[in-house]
Amino acid sequence: ISRVGKGTFVSQPKIHHELRELTSFTEEMKRRGSGSSSVVLQTTDTQANVETAQLLQIEPKTPIFVLQRIRMADARPLALETAHLNPVYCPNLFTNHDFRTDSLYRVLREVYHLHLVWANQWIEARLPDSYEQKHLNVKQHDPVLSLTRVTFNEHDLPLELVRSVYIGKHYQLKTTLRMEKSNP
């Protein structure tokens, strides 16, 4: 792309994500033929704050695991992701897994035999805070997509709360809507 007074530069294509099925970041990038990796910023045992406890349907101050990663697609930062998990379902989560390359959803399914069946997800466009600017290498006025997802098992129990912040210029969400059939 060439712009007058700016020279020539190569723009990266956007990642197009269709909101139809529950997949992990790793699975989604693999499906697109992109390599995925992560920079692990935090693996912590902490206590659930009021909002996290409410979404995970646990009492405030209940012990939880927090996994925070910068998610990379083909070695470029795409998202800052913070997962909150109830250790009752996945004890010793941080002991034997390398979440720089391992998929959290794969570990939950294959190691802990958890069935991730459905999720509620909230999406909003906003500007990044200073922490997100630093870790995603974006500027104060660069838009981001903020996603909050609660993932449930087959018994409708929440297994995971994840908050993700995607770089707006690299990521696009798509959904297909259909008219609901009405009764005459």
mmCIF file of C-alpha atoms in Angstrom:
data_model
loop_
_atom_site.group_PDB
_atom_site.id
_atom_site.type_symbol
_atom_site.label_atom_id
_atom_site.label_comp_id
_atom_site.label_asym_id
_atom_site.label_seq_id
_atom_site.Cartn_x
_atom_site.Cartn_y
_atom_site.Cartn_z
ATOM 1 C CA ILE A 1 0.000 0.000 0.000
ATOM 2 C CA SER A 2 1.328 3.416 -0.882
ATOM 3 C CA ARG A 3 0.277 6.701 0.712
ATOM 4 C CA VAL A 4 1.315 10.165 -0.409
ATOM 5 C CA GLY A 5 4.010 11.480 1.904
ATOM 6 C CA LYS A 6 4.167 8.218 3.857
ATOM 7 C CA GLY A 7 6.013 5.848 1.528
ATOM 8 C CA THR A 8 5.162 2.214 0.951
ATOM 9 C CA PHE A 9 4.382 -0.308 3.634
ATOM 10 C CA VAL A 10 3.004 -3.823 3.828
ATOM 11 C CA SER A 11 -0.242 -4.156 5.758
ATOM 12 C CA GLN A 12 -0.976 -7.402 7.534
ATOM 13 C CA PRO A 13 -4.259 -9.068 6.624
ATOM 14 C CA LYS A 14 -6.891 -9.147 9.358
ATOM 15 C CA ILE A 15 -7.776 -12.343 11.144
ATOM 16 C CA HIS A 16 -11.455 -12.990 10.382
ATOM 17 C CA HIS A 17 -13.180 -14.951 13.143
ATOM 18 C CA GLU A 18 -16.691 -16.217 12.627
ATOM 19 C CA LEU A 19 -18.708 -16.479 15.822
ATOM 20 C CA ARG A 20 -20.401 -19.826 15.303
ATOM 21 C CA GLU A 21 -18.657 -22.382 17.428
ATOM 22 C CA LEU A 22 -16.663 -22.601 20.612
ATOM 23 C CA THR A 23 -12.972 -22.958 19.734
ATOM 24 C CA SER A 24 -9.707 -22.102 21.384
ATOM 25 C CA PHE A 25 -7.319 -19.489 20.032
ATOM 26 C CA THR A 26 -4.853 -22.271 19.158
ATOM 27 C CA GLU A 27 -7.505 -24.258 17.275
ATOM 28 C CA GLU A 28 -8.720 -21.154 15.447
ATOM 29 C CA MET A 29 -5.211 -20.198 14.273
ATOM 30 C CA LYS A 30 -4.468 -23.785 13.230
ATOM 31 C CA ARG A 31 -7.702 -23.865 11.204
ATOM 32 C CA ARG A 32 -6.534 -20.711 9.387
ATOM 33 C CA GLY A 33 -3.086 -22.137 8.665
ATOM 34 C CA SER A 34 -1.424 -19.667 11.044
ATOM 35 C CA GLY A 35 1.113 -20.572 13.667
ATOM 36 C CA SER A 36 0.105 -19.754 17.225
ATOM 37 C CA SER A 37 2.190 -19.228 20.306
ATOM 38 C CA SER A 38 1.935 -17.307 23.549
ATOM 39 C CA VAL A 39 4.003 -15.216 25.873
ATOM 40 C CA VAL A 40 2.950 -16.213 29.380
ATOM 41 C CA LEU A 41 2.726 -13.113 31.573
ATOM 42 C CA GLN A 42 1.160 -14.684 34.636
ATOM 43 C CA THR A 43 0.251 -18.046 36.169
ATOM 44 C CA THR A 44 -1.200 -17.254 39.554
ATOM 45 C CA ASP A 45 -3.239 -18.749 42.364
ATOM 46 C CA THR A 46 -5.402 -15.956 43.725
ATOM 47 C CA GLN A 47 -8.883 -15.270 45.069
ATOM 48 C CA ALA A 48 -11.936 -14.439 42.992
ATOM 49 C CA ASN A 49 -13.121 -10.845 43.184
ATOM 50 C CA VAL A 50 -16.872 -10.186 43.319
ATOM 51 C CA GLU A 51 -17.375 -9.913 39.535
ATOM 52 C CA THR A 52 -15.284 -12.997 38.719
ATOM 53 C CA ALA A 53 -17.003 -14.982 41.470
ATOM 54 C CA GLN A 54 -20.422 -14.025 40.133
ATOM 55 C CA LEU A 55 -19.564 -15.102 36.573
ATOM 56 C CA LEU A 56 -17.983 -18.374 37.752
ATOM 57 C CA GLN A 57 -20.879 -18.971 40.177
ATOM 58 C CA ILE A 58 -18.589 -19.245 43.210
ATOM 59 C CA GLU A 59 -18.241 -17.261 46.419
ATOM 60 C CA PRO A 60 -16.009 -14.153 46.438
ATOM 61 C CA LYS A 61 -12.502 -14.909 47.711
ATOM 62 C CA THR A 62 -12.736 -18.526 46.496
ATOM 63 C CA PRO A 63 -9.300 -19.668 45.263
ATOM 64 C CA ILE A 64 -8.929 -19.504 41.467
ATOM 65 C CA PHE A 65 -6.210 -19.931 38.874
ATOM 66 C CA VAL A 66 -5.317 -17.039 36.564
ATOM 67 C CA LEU A 67 -3.459 -17.603 33.303
ATOM 68 C CA GLN A 68 -2.546 -14.449 31.391
ATOM 69 C CA ARG A 69 -0.919 -14.635 27.977
ATOM 70 C CA ILE A 70 -0.131 -12.513 24.958
ATOM 71 C CA ARG A 71 -1.564 -14.567 22.100
ATOM 72 C CA MET A 72 0.537 -14.545 18.940
ATOM 73 C CA ALA A 73 -0.462 -15.365 15.363
ATOM 74 C CA ASP A 74 2.524 -16.024 13.106
ATOM 75 C CA ALA A 75 4.793 -14.410 15.738
ATOM 76 C CA ARG A 76 2.853 -11.119 15.875
ATOM 77 C CA PRO A 77 0.888 -10.076 18.977
ATOM 78 C CA LEU A 78 -2.834 -10.312 18.388
ATOM 79 C CA ALA A 79 -4.460 -10.436 21.821
ATOM 80 C CA LEU A 80 -3.996 -10.189 25.563
ATOM 81 C CA GLU A 81 -5.935 -13.018 27.179
ATOM 82 C CA THR A 82 -6.628 -13.575 30.875
ATOM 83 C CA ALA A 83 -8.308 -16.853 31.848
ATOM 84 C CA HIS A 84 -9.805 -17.417 35.301
ATOM 85 C CA LEU A 85 -10.463 -21.024 36.280
ATOM 86 C CA ASN A 86 -11.882 -22.837 39.266
ATOM 87 C CA PRO A 87 -9.103 -25.195 40.501
ATOM 88 C CA VAL A 88 -11.739 -27.693 41.645
ATOM 89 C CA TYR A 89 -12.041 -28.720 37.976
ATOM 90 C CA CYS A 90 -8.346 -28.601 37.054
ATOM 91 C CA PRO A 91 -6.040 -29.125 40.065
ATOM 92 C CA ASN A 92 -2.311 -28.609 39.463
ATOM 93 C CA LEU A 93 -3.049 -26.856 36.172
ATOM 94 C CA PHE A 94 0.267 -25.015 36.088
ATOM 95 C CA THR A 95 2.417 -27.975 37.143
ATOM 96 C CA ASN A 96 2.886 -30.016 33.971
ATOM 97 C CA HIS A 97 1.880 -27.777 31.080
ATOM 98 C CA ASP A 98 3.725 -25.213 28.998
ATOM 99 C CA PHE A 99 1.091 -22.653 28.043
ATOM 100 C CA ARG A 100 3.509 -20.865 25.718
ATOM 101 C CA THR A 101 2.640 -23.530 23.151
ATOM 102 C CA ASP A 102 -0.050 -25.692 24.734
ATOM 103 C CA SER A 103 -3.756 -25.029 24.262
ATOM 104 C CA LEU A 104 -5.647 -24.490 27.508
ATOM 105 C CA TYR A 105 -8.782 -26.005 25.973
ATOM 106 C CA ARG A 106 -6.841 -29.087 24.858
ATOM 107 C CA VAL A 107 -5.483 -29.547 28.398
ATOM 108 C CA LEU A 108 -8.936 -29.080 29.936
ATOM 109 C CA ARG A 109 -10.440 -31.638 27.532
ATOM 110 C CA GLU A 110 -7.701 -34.251 27.333
ATOM 111 C CA VAL A 111 -6.059 -34.071 30.768
ATOM 112 C CA TYR A 112 -8.979 -33.080 32.992
ATOM 113 C CA HIS A 113 -11.714 -34.669 30.832
ATOM 114 C CA LEU A 114 -13.833 -31.525 30.943
ATOM 115 C CA HIS A 115 -16.508 -31.020 28.317
ATOM 116 C CA LEU A 116 -16.584 -27.432 27.092
ATOM 117 C CA VAL A 117 -20.066 -27.280 25.598
ATOM 118 C CA TRP A 118 -21.267 -23.686 25.283
ATOM 119 C CA ALA A 119 -20.384 -20.125 26.219
ATOM 120 C CA ASN A 120 -21.803 -16.672 26.724
ATOM 121 C CA GLN A 121 -19.654 -13.984 25.170
ATOM 122 C CA TRP A 122 -19.832 -10.202 25.424
ATOM 123 C CA ILE A 123 -17.970 -8.026 22.907
ATOM 124 C CA GLU A 124 -17.260 -4.317 22.945
ATOM 125 C CA ALA A 125 -15.030 -1.904 21.083
ATOM 126 C CA ARG A 126 -12.976 0.438 23.258
ATOM 127 C CA LEU A 127 -9.580 2.051 23.692
ATOM 128 C CA PRO A 128 -6.766 0.161 25.426
ATOM 129 C CA ASP A 129 -5.596 0.927 28.945
ATOM 130 C CA SER A 130 -1.898 1.529 29.638
ATOM 131 C CA TYR A 131 -1.236 -2.133 30.557
ATOM 132 C CA GLU A 132 -2.784 -3.321 27.275
ATOM 133 C CA GLN A 133 -0.898 -0.653 25.315
ATOM 134 C CA LYS A 134 2.381 -1.883 26.759
ATOM 135 C CA HIS A 135 1.805 -5.611 26.167
ATOM 136 C CA LEU A 136 0.108 -5.353 22.766
ATOM 137 C CA ASN A 137 2.378 -2.581 21.476
ATOM 138 C CA VAL A 138 -0.547 -0.325 20.569
ATOM 139 C CA LYS A 139 -1.093 3.376 21.047
ATOM 140 C CA GLN A 140 -3.587 5.078 23.332
ATOM 141 C CA HIS A 141 -6.049 5.795 20.493
ATOM 142 C CA ASP A 142 -5.775 2.427 18.692
ATOM 143 C CA PRO A 143 -9.133 0.633 19.005
ATOM 144 C CA VAL A 144 -9.322 -2.813 20.562
ATOM 145 C CA LEU A 145 -12.040 -5.431 20.759
ATOM 146 C CA SER A 146 -12.708 -6.531 24.309
ATOM 147 C CA LEU A 147 -14.277 -9.966 24.731
ATOM 148 C CA THR A 148 -15.533 -11.532 27.951
ATOM 149 C CA ARG A 149 -16.522 -15.191 27.714
ATOM 150 C CA VAL A 150 -17.851 -17.644 30.282
ATOM 151 C CA THR A 151 -17.548 -21.256 29.132
ATOM 152 C CA PHE A 152 -19.860 -23.944 30.520
ATOM 153 C CA ASN A 153 -19.852 -27.738 30.693
ATOM 154 C CA GLU A 154 -22.675 -30.141 29.868
ATOM 155 C CA HIS A 155 -24.198 -29.544 33.322
ATOM 156 C CA ASP A 156 -24.314 -25.768 32.696
ATOM 157 C CA LEU A 157 -21.550 -25.157 35.255
ATOM 158 C CA PRO A 158 -19.053 -22.417 34.378
ATOM 159 C CA LEU A 159 -15.534 -23.802 33.936
ATOM 160 C CA GLU A 160 -13.727 -20.713 32.695
ATOM 161 C CA LEU A 161 -14.003 -16.953 32.539
ATOM 162 C CA VAL A 162 -11.727 -15.403 29.943
ATOM 163 C CA ARG A 163 -11.200 -11.738 29.195
ATOM 164 C CA SER A 164 -9.473 -11.062 25.883
ATOM 165 C CA VAL A 165 -8.369 -7.834 24.265
ATOM 166 C CA TYR A 166 -7.727 -8.060 20.520
ATOM 167 C CA ILE A 167 -5.901 -5.444 18.461
ATOM 168 C CA GLY A 168 -8.674 -3.915 16.366
ATOM 169 C CA LYS A 169 -6.631 -3.394 13.221
ATOM 170 C CA HIS A 170 -5.665 -7.102 13.134
ATOM 171 C CA TYR A 171 -8.929 -8.757 14.082
ATOM 172 C CA GLN A 172 -12.459 -8.829 12.722
ATOM 173 C CA LEU A 173 -15.481 -10.716 14.082
ATOM 174 C CA LYS A 174 -18.206 -12.096 11.850
ATOM 175 C CA THR A 175 -21.550 -13.586 12.741
ATOM 176 C CA THR A 176 -24.389 -14.888 10.614
ATOM 177 C CA LEU A 177 -27.895 -13.870 11.616
ATOM 178 C CA ARG A 178 -31.107 -15.475 10.486
ATOM 179 C CA MET A 179 -34.666 -14.254 10.788
ATOM 180 C CA GLU A 180 -36.466 -16.248 13.440
ATOM 181 C CA LYS A 181 -39.469 -18.039 12.006
ATOM 182 C CA SER A 182 -42.625 -16.558 13.405
ATOM 183 C CA ASN A 183 -45.915 -18.275 13.949
ATOM 184 C CA PRO A 184 -48.760 -16.981 11.767
#
